[in-house]
Short mmCIF file of C-alpha atoms and ligand atoms in Angstrom, two decimals:
data_model
loop_
_atom_site.label_atom_id
_atom_site.label_comp_id
_atom_site.label_asym_id
_atom_site.label_seq_id
_atom_site.Cartn_x
_atom_site.Cartn_y
_atom_site.Cartn_z
CA MET Z 1 15.51 -12.97 27.05
CA ALA Z 2 17.55 -9.77 26.97
CA GLU Z 3 15.60 -6.57 27.43
CA VAL Z 4 14.27 -5.12 24.17
CA ASN Z 5 15.65 -1.67 23.44
CA LEU Z 6 12.96 -0.04 21.29
CA GLN Z 7 15.01 3.09 20.58
CA GLU Z 8 17.91 1.01 19.27
CA ILE Z 9 15.53 -1.03 17.13
CA HIS Z 10 14.00 2.17 15.77
CA ASP Z 11 17.47 3.47 14.82
CA THR Z 12 18.34 0.22 13.05
CA LEU Z 13 15.03 0.22 11.17
CA LEU Z 14 15.60 3.82 10.12
CA SER Z 15 18.94 3.03 8.55
CA ILE Z 16 17.41 0.00 6.80
CA ALA Z 17 14.50 2.14 5.54
CA PHE Z 18 16.86 4.57 3.84
CA GLU Z 19 18.79 1.71 2.22
CA ALA Z 20 15.49 0.20 1.03
CA GLY Z 21 14.48 3.61 -0.29
CA ARG Z 22 17.65 3.85 -2.38
CA MET Z 23 16.98 0.37 -3.83
CA ILE Z 24 13.36 1.22 -4.65
CA LEU Z 25 14.32 4.53 -6.29
CA GLY Z 26 17.09 2.79 -8.21
CA ALA Z 27 14.69 0.32 -9.82
CA ASN Z 28 13.00 1.26 -13.05
CA PRO Z 29 9.36 0.22 -12.58
CA ASN Z 30 8.89 0.11 -16.38
CA ASP Z 31 11.62 -2.44 -16.66
CA VAL Z 32 11.25 -4.47 -13.50
CA SER Z 33 10.39 -8.16 -13.66
CA THR Z 34 6.84 -8.60 -12.35
CA GLY Z 35 4.84 -11.63 -11.28
CA THR Z 36 1.50 -12.25 -9.62
CA LYS Z 37 0.43 -14.21 -6.54
CA LEU Z 38 -3.27 -14.87 -5.91
CA ASN Z 39 -4.53 -13.13 -9.06
CA SER Z 40 -3.62 -10.52 -11.68
CA VAL Z 41 -3.86 -7.60 -9.22
CA ASP Z 42 -1.84 -9.26 -6.44
CA ILE Z 43 1.50 -8.18 -7.82
CA VAL Z 44 5.09 -8.86 -6.78
CA THR Z 45 8.23 -7.51 -8.43
CA GLU Z 46 11.87 -8.51 -8.28
CA THR Z 47 12.41 -5.28 -6.36
CA ASP Z 48 9.98 -6.37 -3.59
CA GLN Z 49 11.97 -9.59 -3.27
CA ALA Z 50 15.41 -7.99 -3.39
CA VAL Z 51 14.46 -5.36 -0.80
CA GLU Z 52 13.04 -8.00 1.55
CA ARG Z 53 16.24 -10.06 1.20
CA MET Z 54 18.31 -7.02 2.17
CA ILE Z 55 16.02 -6.23 5.14
CA SER Z 56 15.90 -9.78 6.49
CA THR Z 57 19.67 -10.22 6.10
CA ARG Z 58 20.39 -7.04 8.04
CA LEU Z 59 17.84 -7.80 10.75
CA LYS Z 60 18.84 -11.43 11.20
CA THR Z 61 22.48 -10.37 11.49
CA THR Z 62 21.78 -7.66 14.05
CA TYR Z 63 19.00 -9.45 15.99
CA PRO Z 64 19.49 -13.19 15.42
CA THR Z 65 17.10 -14.19 18.21
CA PHE Z 66 14.13 -12.12 17.06
CA ALA Z 67 11.49 -13.54 14.72
CA PHE Z 68 10.94 -12.18 11.23
CA VAL Z 69 7.72 -12.09 9.19
CA GLY Z 70 7.93 -10.58 5.70
CA GLU Z 71 5.39 -10.35 2.91
CA GLU Z 72 7.53 -12.05 0.30
CA THR Z 73 8.60 -15.00 2.45
CA TYR Z 74 5.26 -15.60 4.16
CA VAL Z 75 3.81 -19.09 3.74
CA ALA Z 76 -0.01 -19.20 4.01
CA GLY Z 77 -1.17 -21.41 6.87
CA GLU Z 78 2.37 -21.72 8.26
CA THR Z 79 3.78 -18.28 9.05
CA ARG Z 80 2.36 -16.94 12.33
CA VAL Z 81 2.87 -13.79 14.37
CA THR Z 82 3.57 -15.07 17.88
CA ASP Z 83 4.14 -13.28 21.19
CA ALA Z 84 7.90 -13.29 20.56
CA PRO Z 85 9.66 -10.05 19.58
CA THR Z 86 9.02 -10.01 15.83
CA PHE Z 87 9.97 -7.80 12.92
CA ILE Z 88 6.94 -7.51 10.62
CA VAL Z 89 7.97 -6.12 7.28
CA ASP Z 90 6.58 -5.14 3.90
CA PRO Z 91 9.46 -4.29 1.54
CA ILE Z 92 7.19 -2.29 -0.79
CA ASP Z 93 3.72 -1.46 0.43
CA GLY Z 94 1.91 -0.07 -2.57
CA THR Z 95 3.46 -2.34 -5.20
CA THR Z 96 0.68 -1.48 -7.65
CA ASN Z 97 1.53 2.22 -7.32
CA PHE Z 98 5.22 1.36 -7.67
CA ILE Z 99 4.80 -0.39 -11.03
CA HIS Z 100 2.57 2.40 -12.32
CA GLY Z 101 4.99 5.11 -11.24
CA PHE Z 102 2.35 6.58 -8.90
CA PRO Z 103 4.53 8.07 -6.15
CA ASN Z 104 2.73 6.51 -3.19
CA ALA Z 105 4.69 3.49 -2.09
CA CYS Z 106 6.78 2.86 0.97
CA VAL Z 107 8.86 0.41 2.92
CA SER Z 108 6.96 -0.56 6.06
CA LEU Z 109 9.10 -1.77 8.96
CA GLY Z 110 7.25 -2.82 12.11
CA PHE Z 111 8.34 -4.47 15.33
CA ALA Z 112 5.87 -6.15 17.69
CA VAL Z 113 6.30 -7.55 21.20
CA GLY Z 114 3.50 -9.70 22.60
CA ARG Z 115 1.75 -9.01 19.26
CA VAL Z 116 1.59 -5.30 20.16
CA PRO Z 117 3.03 -2.94 17.50
CA SER Z 118 5.92 -1.31 19.35
CA VAL Z 119 8.10 0.36 16.72
CA GLY Z 120 7.03 1.63 13.31
CA VAL Z 121 9.10 3.10 10.48
CA VAL Z 122 7.29 3.91 7.23
CA TYR Z 123 9.34 5.58 4.50
CA ASN Z 124 8.08 6.75 1.10
CA PRO Z 125 11.27 7.34 -0.93
CA PHE Z 126 9.40 8.95 -3.85
CA GLN Z 127 8.40 11.83 -1.58
CA ASP Z 128 11.33 11.42 0.85
CA LEU Z 129 8.64 11.29 3.52
CA LEU Z 130 9.28 9.48 6.80
CA PHE Z 131 6.88 8.44 9.55
CA THR Z 132 8.20 6.93 12.77
CA GLY Z 133 6.83 5.84 16.13
CA ILE Z 134 8.04 4.14 19.28
CA ARG Z 135 5.56 2.80 21.84
CA GLY Z 136 5.30 5.27 24.71
CA HIS Z 137 7.43 7.91 22.95
CA GLY Z 138 5.16 9.47 20.34
CA SER Z 139 5.20 9.45 16.56
CA PHE Z 140 6.59 11.87 14.02
CA VAL Z 141 6.68 12.85 10.37
CA GLN Z 142 9.66 14.31 8.56
CA ARG Z 143 9.91 15.68 5.04
CA ASN Z 144 13.15 15.53 3.00
CA ALA Z 145 14.10 12.94 5.57
CA SER Z 146 17.03 11.24 3.89
CA LEU Z 147 19.13 14.38 3.45
CA ALA Z 148 22.25 14.30 5.58
CA GLU Z 149 21.87 15.46 9.17
CA GLY Z 150 21.88 19.25 9.28
CA ALA Z 151 21.77 19.65 5.49
CA ALA Z 152 19.71 22.55 4.22
CA GLY Z 153 16.25 21.40 3.26
CA ARG Z 154 15.96 18.53 5.73
CA GLY Z 155 12.56 18.99 7.31
CA PRO Z 156 11.96 19.26 11.05
CA LYS Z 157 10.58 16.22 12.88
CA GLN Z 158 6.95 17.14 13.48
CA ARG Z 159 4.99 15.34 16.18
CA LEU Z 160 1.81 13.58 15.09
CA PRO Z 161 -1.00 14.30 14.77
CA LEU Z 162 -0.26 17.45 12.80
CA ALA Z 163 -2.33 19.59 15.17
CA GLY Z 164 -5.28 21.29 13.56
CA ARG Z 165 -4.21 19.69 10.27
CA GLY Z 166 -1.04 21.71 10.20
CA SER Z 167 -2.53 25.00 11.39
CA GLY Z 168 -1.06 24.86 14.89
CA ALA Z 169 -4.46 24.52 16.58
CA ALA Z 170 -5.53 21.47 18.60
CA ALA Z 171 -6.67 18.38 16.66
CA PRO Z 172 -10.39 18.84 16.06
CA PRO Z 173 -13.06 16.55 17.54
CA LEU Z 174 -14.62 13.92 15.32
CA THR Z 175 -18.21 14.81 14.54
CA GLY Z 176 -19.42 11.78 12.61
CA LEU Z 177 -19.16 10.25 9.18
CA GLY Z 178 -21.02 13.13 7.54
CA ALA Z 179 -17.95 15.32 8.17
CA ALA Z 180 -15.31 12.65 7.61
CA LEU Z 181 -12.70 11.97 4.95
CA VAL Z 182 -12.37 8.18 4.88
CA ALA Z 183 -9.61 6.04 3.38
CA VAL Z 184 -10.62 2.67 1.92
CA GLU Z 185 -9.01 0.14 -0.42
CA TRP Z 186 -10.42 -2.28 -2.96
CA GLY Z 187 -7.72 -4.85 -2.15
CA SER Z 188 -6.93 -7.76 -4.40
CA SER Z 189 -10.02 -10.02 -3.87
CA ARG Z 190 -12.54 -8.86 -6.42
CA ASP Z 191 -15.45 -11.26 -6.02
CA GLY Z 192 -17.34 -13.24 -3.39
CA PRO Z 193 -18.91 -12.18 -0.07
CA ASN Z 194 -15.97 -10.03 1.11
CA PHE Z 195 -16.04 -8.02 -2.09
CA GLU Z 196 -19.80 -7.57 -1.77
CA VAL Z 197 -19.47 -6.22 1.79
CA LYS Z 198 -16.84 -3.74 0.60
CA ALA Z 199 -18.73 -2.52 -2.46
CA ARG Z 200 -21.99 -2.16 -0.52
CA THR Z 201 -20.25 -0.30 2.31
CA PHE Z 202 -18.48 2.06 -0.11
CA GLU Z 203 -21.83 2.87 -1.68
CA ARG Z 204 -23.50 3.48 1.70
CA LEU Z 205 -20.64 5.69 2.88
CA ALA Z 206 -20.75 7.84 -0.24
CA ALA Z 207 -24.50 8.10 -0.88
CA SER Z 208 -26.50 11.17 0.16
CA ARG Z 209 -28.56 11.15 3.35
CA GLU Z 210 -31.66 11.32 1.15
CA ALA Z 211 -30.53 8.13 -0.55
CA GLY Z 212 -29.95 6.47 2.83
CA GLY Z 213 -26.19 6.94 2.93
CA SER Z 214 -23.73 8.64 5.30
CA MET Z 215 -22.52 11.11 2.68
CA VAL Z 216 -18.93 11.21 3.91
CA HIS Z 217 -16.95 14.17 2.59
CA SER Z 218 -15.22 11.71 0.30
CA LEU Z 219 -13.38 8.42 0.02
CA ARG Z 220 -9.61 8.16 -0.63
CA SER Z 221 -7.40 5.23 -1.63
CA LEU Z 222 -3.69 5.88 -1.18
CA GLY Z 223 -2.92 2.34 -2.39
CA SER Z 224 -0.85 1.46 0.65
CA ALA Z 225 -2.22 0.36 4.00
CA ALA Z 226 0.84 1.76 5.77
CA LEU Z 227 0.44 5.18 4.17
CA ASN Z 228 -3.31 5.17 4.87
CA LEU Z 229 -2.55 4.53 8.55
CA CYS Z 230 0.09 7.28 8.57
CA ALA Z 231 -2.37 9.72 6.96
CA CYS Z 232 -4.78 8.80 9.75
CA ALA Z 233 -2.02 9.33 12.34
CA ALA Z 234 -1.32 12.74 10.84
CA GLY Z 235 -5.04 13.63 10.96
CA GLN Z 236 -5.22 14.00 7.18
CA VAL Z 237 -7.96 11.36 6.95
CA ASP Z 238 -10.39 10.71 9.80
CA ALA Z 239 -10.67 6.95 9.40
CA TYR Z 240 -9.32 4.08 7.33
CA TRP Z 241 -11.18 0.84 6.70
CA GLU Z 242 -9.79 -2.24 4.97
CA GLY Z 243 -10.29 -5.98 4.84
CA GLY Z 244 -7.79 -8.36 3.29
CA CYS Z 245 -4.47 -6.80 4.13
CA TYR Z 246 -1.96 -8.52 6.39
CA ALA Z 247 0.05 -7.86 9.55
CA TRP Z 248 3.01 -6.56 7.50
CA ASP Z 249 0.75 -3.96 5.86
CA VAL Z 250 -0.40 -2.58 9.23
CA CYS Z 251 2.17 -3.26 11.99
CA ALA Z 252 4.35 -0.18 11.51
CA GLY Z 253 1.49 2.21 10.72
CA TRP Z 254 -0.51 0.88 13.67
CA CYS Z 255 2.26 1.84 16.11
CA ILE Z 256 2.55 5.30 14.50
CA LEU Z 257 -1.24 5.81 14.70
CA ALA Z 258 -1.51 4.63 18.31
CA GLU Z 259 1.26 7.03 19.33
CA ALA Z 260 -0.70 9.85 17.66
CA GLY Z 261 -3.77 9.17 19.81
CA GLY Z 262 -5.64 7.05 17.29
CA PHE Z 263 -6.54 3.40 17.51
CA VAL Z 264 -7.43 0.38 15.40
CA ALA Z 265 -10.74 -1.41 15.92
CA SER Z 266 -11.94 -4.35 13.91
CA GLY Z 267 -13.20 -3.76 10.39
CA ASN Z 268 -16.04 -6.10 11.32
CA PRO Z 269 -18.66 -4.76 13.72
CA GLY Z 270 -18.31 -5.45 17.44
CA GLU Z 271 -14.64 -5.97 18.23
CA TRP Z 272 -12.66 -3.14 19.80
CA GLU Z 273 -9.28 -4.87 20.08
CA PRO Z 274 -8.55 -6.85 16.93
CA ALA Z 275 -5.47 -9.03 16.62
CA ILE Z 276 -2.61 -7.68 14.56
CA ASP Z 277 -3.17 -10.46 12.01
CA SER Z 278 -6.98 -10.30 11.99
CA ARG Z 279 -6.88 -8.90 8.42
CA VAL Z 280 -9.90 -6.60 8.95
CA TYR Z 281 -9.25 -3.17 10.39
CA LEU Z 282 -10.94 0.16 11.08
CA ALA Z 283 -8.50 2.89 12.12
CA VAL Z 284 -9.56 6.20 13.64
CA ARG Z 285 -7.43 9.33 14.05
CA GLY Z 286 -6.55 10.98 17.35
CA ALA Z 287 -9.24 13.38 18.56
CA PRO Z 288 -10.40 14.86 21.86
CA SER Z 289 -13.86 13.32 21.36
CA GLY Z 290 -15.98 11.35 18.93
CA GLN Z 291 -13.65 8.41 18.26
CA ARG Z 292 -15.81 5.56 19.60
CA GLU Z 293 -18.96 7.17 18.19
CA LEU Z 294 -17.35 7.24 14.72
CA VAL Z 295 -16.48 3.54 14.98
CA GLU Z 296 -20.03 2.65 16.06
CA GLU Z 297 -21.51 4.74 13.25
CA PHE Z 298 -19.19 3.01 10.76
CA TRP Z 299 -20.09 -0.45 12.06
CA ALA Z 300 -23.80 0.44 11.65
CA VAL Z 301 -23.09 1.25 7.99
CA ILE Z 302 -21.54 -2.21 7.52
CA GLY Z 303 -24.67 -3.64 9.15
CA ASP Z 304 -24.76 -7.42 9.28
CA GLY Z 305 -22.02 -7.79 6.66
CA ARG Z 306 -18.80 -9.47 7.81
CA MET Z 307 -15.53 -9.90 6.01
CA ASP Z 308 -13.74 -13.17 6.57
CA TYR Z 309 -10.20 -13.77 5.31
CA GLN Z 310 -8.04 -16.81 5.87
CA HIS Z 311 -4.79 -16.56 7.76
C1 LIP B 401 -1.29 -3.64 -0.55
C2 LIP B 401 -1.92 -2.86 0.58
C3 LIP B 401 -3.17 -2.21 0.07
C4 LIP B 401 -4.14 -3.27 -0.19
C5 LIP B 401 -3.60 -4.28 -1.18
C6 LIP B 401 -2.23 -4.78 -0.80
P1 LIP B 401 1.17 -4.48 -1.23
O1 LIP B 401 -0.01 -4.13 -0.17
O2 LIP B 401 -1.18 -2.00 1.24
O3 LIP B 401 -3.71 -1.33 1.01
O4 LIP B 401 -5.36 -2.76 -0.63
O5 LIP B 401 -4.46 -5.37 -1.25
O6 LIP B 401 -2.25 -5.64 0.29
O7 LIP B 401 0.74 -5.70 -1.93
O8 LIP B 401 1.34 -3.33 -2.13
O9 LIP B 401 2.35 -4.73 -0.37
#
């Protein structure tokens, strides 16, 4: 197989992200045809499908020998992420936000080799906010990203994490859940054992120490796994925990987080190196110390609960 040029793949994904962004912005979410998949909160729109068609057409034309896994063409029990070079794509991550006009949705374009996230491009067109990463070459955020090269107002590419949360100081150590801002998501399964583990863990994270909880600073739900991972990469949240999302929700953001010094452990206690399609994840931001301790403290909060999702 020809050598994989990650920089070239990054550049292709960037151009596709901007085209996807124009399509997403051009759609009127109040007037877009909407359907559901597993249940009433697992939503798909004609825009998700049209954007994925554009992405897969462009990628299959440019890289005909590489595999492609996309949210809208995935077949449960059949589609697999293999060791082959694979584009792993969510045309709109945050579809619920998209249809509500809540400006937190993105196109998430990942590329994995040997099931390792190796390029990530996450673009939120509503905020013209771009996150990118290439394995071994760092990750970056850029505001006003789609403006023409050199145009006034195009933001500088800032390396992640945003040191000292934008203050120019070094990224602070992690000092435990009691000082953490934690991203979580309800997901689309709203009953059964997985839902019980989530609801119980949310309660334990939020409750006061007196009530037996961790009393995290607060919980946040951006409504997009990719944007949660990018917020973690930036150092804007300390950790992100979710069960139920898929490889296309996390591949791009995972690469961006890893290049910012963070990592992804399993969302179930005990496993430090989860598979990209394990569907249960706990992400931790880059920090000079306290990362593994935060994961262990989080796993203790989950206790003997385990989330189990089919592939
Ligand atoms: C969504 C995720 C979100 C998760 C939802 C869903 P979609 O992706 O990013 O974090 O909680 O269950 O998977 O459906 O908007 O592409």
